[in-house]
């Protein structure tokens, strides 16, 4: 008799004790991600969550699935390696704006254009929070921190437009203050066969008193349907200074990297004990 596995529940995805500050926007992102996976009936053993370093990058501890808490800015290369080795796992990357667009910015660009089947959730609070509030690539102009005492003179990175222009096949922005809508966006992102960027506006209640829940509630403009062209999507983002909410652009045609390669994961049982010379030659030939 075989027993059908039961559908996963939120309890199955519950991880370790959380140490984020009370009110942190990242709670909404974690909740939405767990709900999206449950709604899609994906069990934890079919998921690997890779992160960098930062408050946001603690998701592998707080969500029960396979996980890899990597180095600052290095989550994407590790996630791409994981996808090459475990083609059937859902690979979900979580991290911050500093992690992904600062130190990891170059990996971000190439991951976008490589289009591996990965969901990248950037928990964008416009500040480096784990290291106590320095200016990040998405901090607003004039933002005052200990590293920018006269106000930030660098214009914030428009990651959405960059991703769309670099060939992104799924580009969206969510808000951690609207978990329902964010859950829907994440479900679509996880189902997308290719690299999906979901930038989530996720207020830091401790170090960012500018990009607050109230600020976003007042300014965010909702996108009901993705735009048909990259140009229109970018124009909309620019027009609203990035204060947009929804799925901006989807390209369902471009194949993901492994499909484009014709990549099939090949595995082989290796007998226990010392490796014999003939088997080594055979494996070399087979996996050349
Ligand atoms: C190579 C390296 N440089 C710098 C650091 C210090 N560091 C740790 S977390 C972090 C910033 C995290 O900010 P972000 O990615 O925006 O995430 P948040 O904490 O805001 O969620 C920095 C600079 C590090 N750990 N490794």
Short mmCIF file of N, CA and C and ligand atoms in Angstrom, two decimals, residues 26 53-56 72 96-99 103 125 127-131, ligand 1:
data_model
loop_
_atom_site.label_atom_id
_atom_site.label_comp_id
_atom_site.label_asym_id
_atom_site.label_seq_id
_atom_site.Cartn_x
_atom_site.Cartn_y
_atom_site.Cartn_z
N UNK A 26 10.97 42.44 6.79
CA UNK A 26 11.36 41.11 6.31
C UNK A 26 10.39 40.02 6.78
N UNK A 53 24.72 37.47 3.05
CA UNK A 53 24.87 37.86 4.45
C UNK A 53 24.10 39.16 4.67
N UNK A 54 23.39 39.24 5.76
CA UNK A 54 22.59 40.42 6.08
C UNK A 54 21.42 39.96 6.93
N UNK A 55 20.61 40.92 7.42
CA UNK A 55 19.41 40.53 8.17
C UNK A 55 18.53 39.67 7.28
N UNK A 56 18.28 40.17 6.05
CA UNK A 56 17.43 39.47 5.09
C UNK A 56 17.99 38.09 4.75
N UNK A 72 28.71 37.21 1.79
CA UNK A 72 28.11 38.48 1.40
C UNK A 72 28.24 38.68 -0.12
N UNK A 96 19.59 40.91 0.71
CA UNK A 96 19.27 42.34 0.79
C UNK A 96 19.72 43.11 -0.43
N UNK A 97 19.39 44.40 -0.42
CA UNK A 97 19.78 45.29 -1.53
C UNK A 97 21.30 45.49 -1.52
N UNK A 98 21.90 45.54 -0.33
CA UNK A 98 23.35 45.68 -0.25
C UNK A 98 24.02 44.43 -0.80
N UNK A 99 23.55 43.30 -0.34
CA UNK A 99 24.09 42.00 -0.75
C UNK A 99 23.96 41.80 -2.27
N UNK A 103 27.79 44.60 -3.30
CA UNK A 103 28.89 43.65 -3.49
C UNK A 103 28.53 42.57 -4.52
N UNK A 125 15.50 47.23 1.73
CA UNK A 125 15.13 48.20 2.78
C UNK A 125 15.92 49.51 2.63
N UNK A 127 18.99 50.20 2.92
CA UNK A 127 20.02 50.45 3.94
C UNK A 127 20.74 49.13 4.27
N UNK A 128 21.99 49.24 4.74
CA UNK A 128 22.68 48.05 5.25
C UNK A 128 22.26 47.91 6.71
N UNK A 129 21.42 46.96 6.99
CA UNK A 129 20.87 46.89 8.35
C UNK A 129 21.70 46.05 9.31
N UNK A 130 22.17 44.90 8.86
CA UNK A 130 22.91 44.04 9.79
C UNK A 130 24.13 44.76 10.35
N UNK A 131 24.76 45.61 9.50
CA UNK A 131 25.95 46.33 9.96
C UNK A 131 25.59 47.71 10.53
C1 LIG B 1 32.94 40.61 2.06
C2 LIG B 1 32.11 41.26 3.14
N1 LIG B 1 32.00 42.60 3.18
C3 LIG B 1 31.25 43.18 4.13
C4 LIG B 1 30.61 42.43 5.07
C5 LIG B 1 29.82 43.13 6.14
N2 LIG B 1 28.39 43.04 5.93
C6 LIG B 1 27.66 42.06 6.48
S1 LIG B 1 26.04 42.23 6.16
C7 LIG B 1 26.30 43.63 5.30
C8 LIG B 1 25.18 44.44 4.71
C9 LIG B 1 23.86 43.78 4.66
O1 LIG B 1 22.96 44.66 4.05
P1 LIG B 1 21.84 44.16 3.10
O2 LIG B 1 22.36 43.15 2.14
O3 LIG B 1 21.18 45.34 2.49
O4 LIG B 1 20.84 43.35 4.05
P2 LIG B 1 19.99 43.83 5.33
O5 LIG B 1 20.84 43.54 6.53
O6 LIG B 1 19.71 45.29 5.16
O7 LIG B 1 18.76 42.99 5.28
C10 LIG B 1 27.65 43.96 5.24
C11 LIG B 1 28.21 45.15 4.58
C12 LIG B 1 30.73 41.02 5.00
N3 LIG B 1 30.10 40.21 5.86
N4 LIG B 1 31.49 40.46 4.03
#
